Structures are given as structure tokens and as C-alpha cells.
């Protein structure tokens, strides 16, 4: 796990889907006057230079945010996401930097909203500290986010958002995600929990998603929304990341309708083969 660097993948199709959902959830949470707490269990470095050696190695952003950056007449939620990406760049019309979830949160959270960021990587942690050092109501921990989540739930204001997006390079991450979600809901059934996962030619992502839906059915207050976008075919060996998905537990009531509008456009724009497709489903309570 500690060998993983998100800088290699910054701004790719998976980041686009994840951060589109993430920003819309934060927008919704900020509509009420009462502050909330954001817990990011695998925060990364905060933001990434797309002209760095890491990012340029595979240039995954070219088939992700790069395809959207110059587009016009996009749905409102995509325009909002892209406006934040532009705001993160020194020159808004040039895509040279990409905001991770901490940078997006820093732009969207209000002064009294709390941020609790967890990052274990020895290189990314100090970068994250520096990126957030001037923000009040913020704590950055060089510790395990799965374990740290237990101490964060329930949050003081009884309003909370949790983003869980490990690398899944270790198979036990799938089991840890399910355990963290179950424990989080047991401690705070109102928590808005966002789980990102990669779509692979393996059983673990599907099995994990099914278990998370069952946990949400049993423990959550408002059900769930699930979206998955498939943009690529398996590589010659039959492997590779085909796409990614997001499961949102206790979602904002507007999230499903937003995704209904956005996903056809996003899938068409980011699809790398004729069979690109998406799945969108929900269960309400």
C-alpha cells in the first residue's frame, strides 16, 4: 500500500467520477447553516502537478479531465467540477495541476466545517500538511484512516461526510472498507459515506459493493445511490482497470437526478471504446 502514489493517476477517468460526486455532496452539505465534519481516510498529497514526472509517465489525465477541460455546453454539475479544477490552476485556461479531494474540500468547506485528513505515505503526508496548514478546523494525521474513522464518528455537530478510497492494491482493503462502513454506520447511522472502487476483472469489487449495499440497507437512515462507469476494455492479458464506481450511503436527495443528467454525457466523453456504458441505481428508505 505504501508504494502507491496517486500522482501517477491524477485526473484520470476514475478521479473525474469520484470528484464529480464528491463535490456535489459537499455542495449539498454546505446548504445548511450547521457545520459538518469531513473525514478523508486516504487523502493523498492534496493536489498534483500534471507536468510532473509521475503524472506524465502515463498521462492518464489526457483520457480523463483532459477530455472535459475544453468542452462547452456540459451539464451544470460537470461545469461546477471543472470550475474548481480551473480555480486550482495558476492559469485557469491551462491544465497544469489537478486538485485531489483535500484541495477540492478546501475550496468548498466553510470556515467552521471540520476536516480530518488521514494519509500514511511518508512522501504524501508532509505535502498534505503543507497544503492545508493555513486552514482552521483541520487536522492531518499520518495514520491509518480505517482505524482513525472510529474516533471521528459521530462528529460533534452530528453532520458528517466520509470519503473512503484506498488504492485496493492489497486485497484486504476490500474487507477493511466493508468493516469501516459497518462500524461507521453503527456509530452514526446518518453519516454520508462515499466509497470509491476500481472496476476490475476480479470478483472482489462486486462482492464488496454487494456487501456495502446490504450494510446500507440494514443500518443507514436514507439508503444508497450507486454509479459505475465502464470506459475501457481489458488489456491483452485480460486485466486492467475498466472503469470505476461510487457507492454513496445516505446520499443527498438530489444526487440520483444529477447523475441521471450527467452520466450519459460523461460516459460518451470519457469512453475509450464503443461499448462504454454506465450503471446507475438507488434504494431509498
GROMACS .gro file of C-alpha atoms in nm:
model
  285
    1UNK     CA    1   0.000   0.000   0.000
    2UNK     CA    2   0.274   0.246   0.088
    3UNK     CA    3   0.429   0.206  -0.257
    4UNK     CA    4   0.115   0.352  -0.417
    5UNK     CA    5   0.134   0.713  -0.537
    6UNK     CA    6  -0.182   0.869  -0.669
    7UNK     CA    7   0.024   1.121  -0.863
    8UNK     CA    8   0.062   0.858  -1.137
    9UNK     CA    9  -0.316   0.854  -1.186
   10UNK     CA   10  -0.421   1.211  -1.103
   11UNK     CA   11  -0.705   1.344  -1.314
   12UNK     CA   12  -0.788   1.012  -1.482
   13UNK     CA   13  -1.144   0.894  -1.558
   14UNK     CA   14  -1.178   0.748  -1.207
   15UNK     CA   15  -1.084   1.080  -1.047
   16UNK     CA   16  -1.338   1.259  -1.263
   17UNK     CA   17  -1.624   1.036  -1.147
   18UNK     CA   18  -1.511   1.034  -0.785
   19UNK     CA   19  -1.461   1.408  -0.760
   20UNK     CA   20  -1.778   1.493  -0.950
   21UNK     CA   21  -1.980   1.302  -0.689
   22UNK     CA   22  -1.766   1.431  -0.402
   23UNK     CA   23  -1.805   1.798  -0.494
   24UNK     CA   24  -2.180   1.771  -0.536
   25UNK     CA   25  -2.216   1.604  -0.196
   26UNK     CA   26  -2.012   1.881  -0.032
   27UNK     CA   27  -2.217   2.147  -0.211
   28UNK     CA   28  -2.533   1.993  -0.070
   29UNK     CA   29  -2.395   1.965   0.283
   30UNK     CA   30  -2.298   2.334   0.280
   31UNK     CA   31  -2.655   2.443   0.203
   32UNK     CA   32  -2.747   2.413   0.572
   33UNK     CA   33  -2.611   2.660   0.825
   34UNK     CA   34  -2.498   2.391   1.069
   35UNK     CA   35  -2.131   2.292   1.021
   36UNK     CA   36  -2.025   1.940   0.928
   37UNK     CA   37  -1.714   1.722   0.950
   38UNK     CA   38  -1.537   1.570   0.651
   39UNK     CA   39  -1.324   1.260   0.712
   40UNK     CA   40  -1.096   1.152   0.426
   41UNK     CA   41  -0.944   0.813   0.508
   42UNK     CA   42  -0.687   0.808   0.224
   43UNK     CA   43  -0.626   1.174   0.147
   44UNK     CA   44  -0.312   1.161  -0.069
   45UNK     CA   45  -0.097   1.468  -0.129
   46UNK     CA   46  -0.382   1.715  -0.163
   47UNK     CA   47  -0.306   1.825  -0.517
   48UNK     CA   48  -0.089   1.716  -0.809
   49UNK     CA   49   0.125   1.872  -1.080
   50UNK     CA   50   0.025   1.727  -1.416
   51UNK     CA   51   0.360   1.829  -1.562
   52UNK     CA   52   0.547   1.619  -1.304
   53UNK     CA   53   0.735   1.303  -1.398
   54UNK     CA   54   0.482   1.095  -1.205
   55UNK     CA   55   0.182   1.234  -1.388
   56UNK     CA   56   0.349   1.238  -1.730
   57UNK     CA   57   0.461   0.874  -1.704
   58UNK     CA   58   0.123   0.750  -1.828
   59UNK     CA   59  -0.058   1.085  -1.874
   60UNK     CA   60  -0.383   0.926  -1.759
   61UNK     CA   61  -0.540   1.270  -1.723
   62UNK     CA   62  -0.541   1.300  -2.104
   63UNK     CA   63  -0.826   1.046  -2.111
   64UNK     CA   64  -0.987   1.192  -1.800
   65UNK     CA   65  -1.017   1.557  -1.705
   66UNK     CA   66  -0.823   1.650  -2.019
   67UNK     CA   67  -1.113   1.539  -2.239
   68UNK     CA   68  -1.353   1.761  -2.047
   69UNK     CA   69  -1.139   2.068  -1.993
   70UNK     CA   70  -1.221   2.244  -2.317
   71UNK     CA   71  -1.578   2.120  -2.354
   72UNK     CA   72  -1.876   2.355  -2.367
   73UNK     CA   73  -2.249   2.302  -2.306
   74UNK     CA   74  -2.189   2.047  -2.031
   75UNK     CA   75  -2.440   1.971  -1.754
   76UNK     CA   76  -2.427   2.212  -1.461
   77UNK     CA   77  -2.263   1.966  -1.218
   78UNK     CA   78  -1.978   1.897  -1.462
   79UNK     CA   79  -1.930   2.269  -1.521
   80UNK     CA   80  -1.912   2.320  -1.144
   81UNK     CA   81  -1.649   2.047  -1.107
   82UNK     CA   82  -1.442   2.190  -1.394
   83UNK     CA   83  -1.465   2.540  -1.248
   84UNK     CA   84  -1.298   2.408  -0.932
   85UNK     CA   85  -1.025   2.241  -1.138
   86UNK     CA   86  -0.962   2.570  -1.319
   87UNK     CA   87  -0.956   2.757  -0.990
   88UNK     CA   88  -0.681   2.524  -0.871
   89UNK     CA   89  -0.464   2.609  -1.171
   90UNK     CA   90  -0.243   2.922  -1.173
   91UNK     CA   91  -0.367   2.994  -1.525
   92UNK     CA   92  -0.732   2.885  -1.541
   93UNK     CA   93  -0.720   2.818  -1.915
   94UNK     CA   94  -0.418   2.582  -1.884
   95UNK     CA   95  -0.447   2.241  -1.722
   96UNK     CA   96  -0.119   2.201  -1.533
   97UNK     CA   97  -0.243   2.099  -1.187
   98UNK     CA   98  -0.515   1.872  -1.056
   99UNK     CA   99  -0.688   1.905  -0.715
  100UNK     CA  100  -0.722   1.594  -0.504
  101UNK     CA  101  -1.011   1.557  -0.263
  102UNK     CA  102  -0.842   1.767   0.011
  103UNK     CA  103  -0.790   2.060  -0.228
  104UNK     CA  104  -1.148   2.037  -0.351
  105UNK     CA  105  -1.270   2.026   0.007
  106UNK     CA  106  -1.058   2.326   0.098
  107UNK     CA  107  -1.234   2.523  -0.176
  108UNK     CA  108  -1.583   2.410  -0.077
  109UNK     CA  109  -1.591   2.381   0.301
  110UNK     CA  110  -1.683   2.682   0.512
  111UNK     CA  111  -1.469   2.823   0.792
  112UNK     CA  112  -1.649   2.629   1.066
  113UNK     CA  113  -1.661   2.296   0.884
  114UNK     CA  114  -1.409   2.045   1.017
  115UNK     CA  115  -1.160   1.848   0.806
  116UNK     CA  116  -0.996   1.529   0.929
  117UNK     CA  117  -0.740   1.400   0.679
  118UNK     CA  118  -0.558   1.067   0.707
  119UNK     CA  119  -0.254   0.973   0.495
  120UNK     CA  120   0.008   0.706   0.567
  121UNK     CA  121   0.251   0.762   0.277
  122UNK     CA  122   0.574   0.920   0.402
  123UNK     CA  123   0.608   1.144   0.095
  124UNK     CA  124   0.244   1.247   0.052
  125UNK     CA  125   0.181   1.321   0.421
  126UNK     CA  126   0.410   1.629   0.451
  127UNK     CA  127   0.277   1.759   0.118
  128UNK     CA  128  -0.074   1.730   0.253
  129UNK     CA  129   0.026   1.903   0.576
  130UNK     CA  130   0.169   2.195   0.380
  131UNK     CA  131  -0.134   2.219   0.153
  132UNK     CA  132  -0.372   2.250   0.449
  133UNK     CA  133  -0.155   2.420   0.710
  134UNK     CA  134  -0.335   2.756   0.692
  135UNK     CA  135  -0.686   2.620   0.728
  136UNK     CA  136  -0.854   2.629   1.069
  137UNK     CA  137  -1.064   2.338   1.197
  138UNK     CA  138  -0.830   2.098   1.017
  139UNK     CA  139  -0.626   1.803   1.138
  140UNK     CA  140  -0.388   1.598   0.922
  141UNK     CA  141  -0.287   1.258   1.059
  142UNK     CA  142  -0.004   1.031   0.947
  143UNK     CA  143  -0.201   0.724   1.050
  144UNK     CA  144  -0.440   0.456   0.926
  145UNK     CA  145  -0.766   0.609   0.810
  146UNK     CA  146  -0.962   0.290   0.864
  147UNK     CA  147  -0.868   0.290   1.231
  148UNK     CA  148  -0.898   0.667   1.262
  149UNK     CA  149  -1.256   0.667   1.139
  150UNK     CA  150  -1.372   0.505   1.461
  151UNK     CA  151  -1.263   0.808   1.663
  152UNK     CA  152  -1.435   1.050   1.425
  153UNK     CA  153  -1.788   0.906   1.439
  154UNK     CA  154  -2.019   1.057   1.544
  155UNK     CA  155  -1.893   1.410   1.470
  156UNK     CA  156  -1.963   1.691   1.721
  157UNK     CA  157  -2.228   1.858   1.503
  158UNK     CA  158  -2.395   1.526   1.417
  159UNK     CA  159  -2.339   1.602   1.049
  160UNK     CA  160  -2.061   1.414   0.871
  161UNK     CA  161  -1.923   1.309   0.533
  162UNK     CA  162  -1.675   1.024   0.495
  163UNK     CA  163  -1.471   0.958   0.181
  164UNK     CA  164  -1.315   0.611   0.160
  165UNK     CA  165  -1.094   0.549  -0.144
  166UNK     CA  166  -0.794   0.324  -0.075
  167UNK     CA  167  -0.575   0.202  -0.359
  168UNK     CA  168  -0.706  -0.157  -0.326
  169UNK     CA  169  -0.357  -0.278  -0.420
  170UNK     CA  170  -0.384  -0.502  -0.115
  171UNK     CA  171  -0.684  -0.738  -0.135
  172UNK     CA  172  -0.760  -0.694   0.234
  173UNK     CA  173  -0.863  -0.334   0.157
  174UNK     CA  174  -1.196  -0.466   0.026
  175UNK     CA  175  -1.271  -0.631   0.359
  176UNK     CA  176  -1.147  -0.329   0.553
  177UNK     CA  177  -1.379  -0.098   0.361
  178UNK     CA  178  -1.682  -0.310   0.448
  179UNK     CA  179  -1.578  -0.325   0.813
  180UNK     CA  180  -1.519   0.051   0.829
  181UNK     CA  181  -1.858   0.127   0.674
  182UNK     CA  182  -2.045  -0.109   0.904
  183UNK     CA  183  -1.870   0.031   1.210
  184UNK     CA  184  -1.922   0.390   1.094
  185UNK     CA  185  -2.295   0.336   1.044
  186UNK     CA  186  -2.325   0.163   1.379
  187UNK     CA  187  -2.171   0.468   1.545
  188UNK     CA  188  -2.353   0.724   1.330
  189UNK     CA  189  -2.635   0.598   1.108
  190UNK     CA  190  -2.679   0.944   0.947
  191UNK     CA  191  -2.322   0.958   0.809
  192UNK     CA  192  -2.295   1.035   0.438
  193UNK     CA  193  -2.038   0.777   0.329
  194UNK     CA  194  -1.878   0.779  -0.016
  195UNK     CA  195  -1.690   0.467  -0.123
  196UNK     CA  196  -1.489   0.467  -0.445
  197UNK     CA  197  -1.374   0.142  -0.604
  198UNK     CA  198  -1.199   0.030  -0.924
  199UNK     CA  199  -1.380  -0.181  -1.181
  200UNK     CA  200  -1.158  -0.482  -1.249
  201UNK     CA  201  -1.184  -0.831  -1.397
  202UNK     CA  202  -1.196  -0.968  -1.045
  203UNK     CA  203  -1.467  -1.072  -0.801
  204UNK     CA  204  -1.364  -0.851  -0.510
  205UNK     CA  205  -1.517  -0.518  -0.628
  206UNK     CA  206  -1.857  -0.676  -0.699
  207UNK     CA  207  -1.857  -0.872  -0.375
  208UNK     CA  208  -1.759  -0.562  -0.176
  209UNK     CA  209  -2.029  -0.349  -0.339
  210UNK     CA  210  -2.295  -0.609  -0.264
  211UNK     CA  211  -2.188  -0.624   0.099
  212UNK     CA  212  -2.189  -0.244   0.127
  213UNK     CA  213  -2.541  -0.224  -0.016
  214UNK     CA  214  -2.656  -0.483   0.237
  215UNK     CA  215  -2.496  -0.286   0.520
  216UNK     CA  216  -2.666   0.033   0.399
  217UNK     CA  217  -3.000  -0.147   0.373
  218UNK     CA  218  -2.968  -0.266   0.732
  219UNK     CA  219  -2.803   0.030   0.903
  220UNK     CA  220  -2.842   0.357   0.712
  221UNK     CA  221  -3.117   0.616   0.752
  222UNK     CA  222  -3.167   0.710   0.386
  223UNK     CA  223  -3.049   0.421   0.167
  224UNK     CA  224  -2.791   0.449  -0.110
  225UNK     CA  225  -2.704   0.556  -0.464
  226UNK     CA  226  -2.462   0.351  -0.676
  227UNK     CA  227  -2.299   0.461  -1.001
  228UNK     CA  228  -2.043   0.272  -1.210
  229UNK     CA  229  -1.883   0.391  -1.532
  230UNK     CA  230  -1.706   0.148  -1.769
  231UNK     CA  231  -1.479   0.326  -2.015
  232UNK     CA  232  -1.216   0.072  -2.130
  233UNK     CA  233  -1.180  -0.287  -2.244
  234UNK     CA  234  -0.949  -0.536  -2.070
  235UNK     CA  235  -0.588  -0.524  -2.185
  236UNK     CA  236  -0.424  -0.805  -2.386
  237UNK     CA  237  -0.375  -1.011  -2.072
  238UNK     CA  238  -0.742  -0.968  -1.978
  239UNK     CA  239  -0.673  -0.727  -1.694
  240UNK     CA  240  -0.651  -0.353  -1.636
  241UNK     CA  241  -0.889  -0.102  -1.483
  242UNK     CA  242  -1.206  -0.094  -1.693
  243UNK     CA  243  -1.368   0.191  -1.503
  244UNK     CA  244  -1.472   0.273  -1.151
  245UNK     CA  245  -1.771   0.318  -0.927
  246UNK     CA  246  -1.904   0.517  -0.634
  247UNK     CA  247  -2.145   0.398  -0.369
  248UNK     CA  248  -2.295   0.681  -0.163
  249UNK     CA  249  -2.474   0.585   0.158
  250UNK     CA  250  -2.727   0.835   0.297
  251UNK     CA  251  -2.698   1.035  -0.026
  252UNK     CA  252  -2.831   1.387  -0.082
  253UNK     CA  253  -3.179   1.355  -0.231
  254UNK     CA  254  -3.065   1.542  -0.544
  255UNK     CA  255  -2.771   1.313  -0.621
  256UNK     CA  256  -2.952   1.050  -0.827
  257UNK     CA  257  -3.123   1.302  -1.054
  258UNK     CA  258  -2.794   1.486  -1.105
  259UNK     CA  259  -2.625   1.164  -1.212
  260UNK     CA  260  -2.913   1.079  -1.445
  261UNK     CA  261  -2.836   1.401  -1.631
  262UNK     CA  262  -2.458   1.380  -1.619
  263UNK     CA  263  -2.368   1.015  -1.675
  264UNK     CA  264  -2.470   0.983  -2.043
  265UNK     CA  265  -2.255   1.286  -2.128
  266UNK     CA  266  -1.965   1.179  -1.909
  267UNK     CA  267  -1.961   0.823  -2.043
  268UNK     CA  268  -1.974   0.938  -2.403
  269UNK     CA  269  -1.692   1.188  -2.345
  270UNK     CA  270  -1.459   0.960  -2.149
  271UNK     CA  271  -1.539   0.629  -2.318
  272UNK     CA  272  -1.239   0.469  -2.488
  273UNK     CA  273  -1.432   0.207  -2.687
  274UNK     CA  274  -1.774   0.165  -2.849
  275UNK     CA  275  -1.910  -0.037  -2.557
  276UNK     CA  276  -1.854   0.229  -2.289
  277UNK     CA  277  -2.151   0.231  -2.051
  278UNK     CA  278  -2.271   0.322  -1.706
  279UNK     CA  279  -2.493   0.176  -1.433
  280UNK     CA  280  -2.700   0.397  -1.203
  281UNK     CA  281  -2.920   0.259  -0.928
  282UNK     CA  282  -3.062   0.363  -0.594
  283UNK     CA  283  -3.252   0.238  -0.293
  284UNK     CA  284  -3.436   0.481  -0.071
  285UNK     CA  285  -3.584   0.441   0.276
   0.00000   0.00000   0.00000
